[in-house]
Short mmCIF file of C-alpha atoms in Angstrom, two decimals:
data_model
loop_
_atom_site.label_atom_id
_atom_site.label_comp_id
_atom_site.label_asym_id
_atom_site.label_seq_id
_atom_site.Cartn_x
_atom_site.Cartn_y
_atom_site.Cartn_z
CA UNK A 1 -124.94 120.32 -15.44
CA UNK A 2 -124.58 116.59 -16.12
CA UNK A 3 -121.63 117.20 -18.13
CA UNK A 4 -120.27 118.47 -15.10
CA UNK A 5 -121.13 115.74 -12.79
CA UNK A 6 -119.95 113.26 -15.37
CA UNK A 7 -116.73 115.35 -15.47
CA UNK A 8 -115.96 115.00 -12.08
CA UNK A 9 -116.72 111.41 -11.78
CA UNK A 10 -114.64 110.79 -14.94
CA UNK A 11 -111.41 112.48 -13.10
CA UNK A 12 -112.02 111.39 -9.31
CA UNK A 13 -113.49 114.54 -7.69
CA UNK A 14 -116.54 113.32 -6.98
CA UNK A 15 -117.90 110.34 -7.01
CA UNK A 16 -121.75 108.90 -7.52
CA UNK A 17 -123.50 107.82 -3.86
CA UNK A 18 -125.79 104.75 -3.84
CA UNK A 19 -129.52 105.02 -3.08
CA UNK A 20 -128.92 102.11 -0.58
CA UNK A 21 -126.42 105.31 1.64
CA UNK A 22 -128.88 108.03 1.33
CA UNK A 23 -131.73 105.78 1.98
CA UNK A 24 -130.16 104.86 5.63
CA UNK A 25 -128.76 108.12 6.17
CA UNK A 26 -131.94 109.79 6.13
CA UNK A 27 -133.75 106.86 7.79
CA UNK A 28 -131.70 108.60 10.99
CA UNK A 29 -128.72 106.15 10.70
CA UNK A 30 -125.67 108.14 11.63
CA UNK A 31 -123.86 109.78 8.84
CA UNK A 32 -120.78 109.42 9.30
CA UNK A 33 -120.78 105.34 10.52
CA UNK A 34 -122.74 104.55 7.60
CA UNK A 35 -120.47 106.31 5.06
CA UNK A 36 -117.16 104.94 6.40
CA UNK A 37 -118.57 101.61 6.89
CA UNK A 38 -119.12 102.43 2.57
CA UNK A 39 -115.85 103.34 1.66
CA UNK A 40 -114.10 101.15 4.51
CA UNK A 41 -115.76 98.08 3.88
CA UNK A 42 -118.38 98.11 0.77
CA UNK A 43 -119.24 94.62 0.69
CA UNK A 44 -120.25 94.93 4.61
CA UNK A 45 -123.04 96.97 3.25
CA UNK A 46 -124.25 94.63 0.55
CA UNK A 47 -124.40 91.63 2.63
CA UNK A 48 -126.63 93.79 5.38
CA UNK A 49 -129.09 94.24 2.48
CA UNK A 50 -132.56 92.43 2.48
CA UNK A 51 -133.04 90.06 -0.27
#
């Protein structure tokens, strides 16, 4: 199974999700915001992040 999953990250069709996306997704944050704000704008993301 990780062969696969490093497989598919290795040739682009998937790719790995950080903690710091599932973490506010399931806090109730909505889904679909929160992931395009990720792949719009990554460094938004970072800088929202508590020290």
């Amino acid at each position: 199974m990780a062969d696969k999953v490093k497989g598919d990250i290795a040739t682009g069709r998937d790719e790995p999700v950080p903690a710091s996306i599932v973490n506010r997704i399931i806090a109730g944050e909505n889904a679909v915001k929160v992931w395009r704000m990720h792949r719009v704008c990554p460094r938004a993301i970072w800088l929202q992040q508590p020290n």
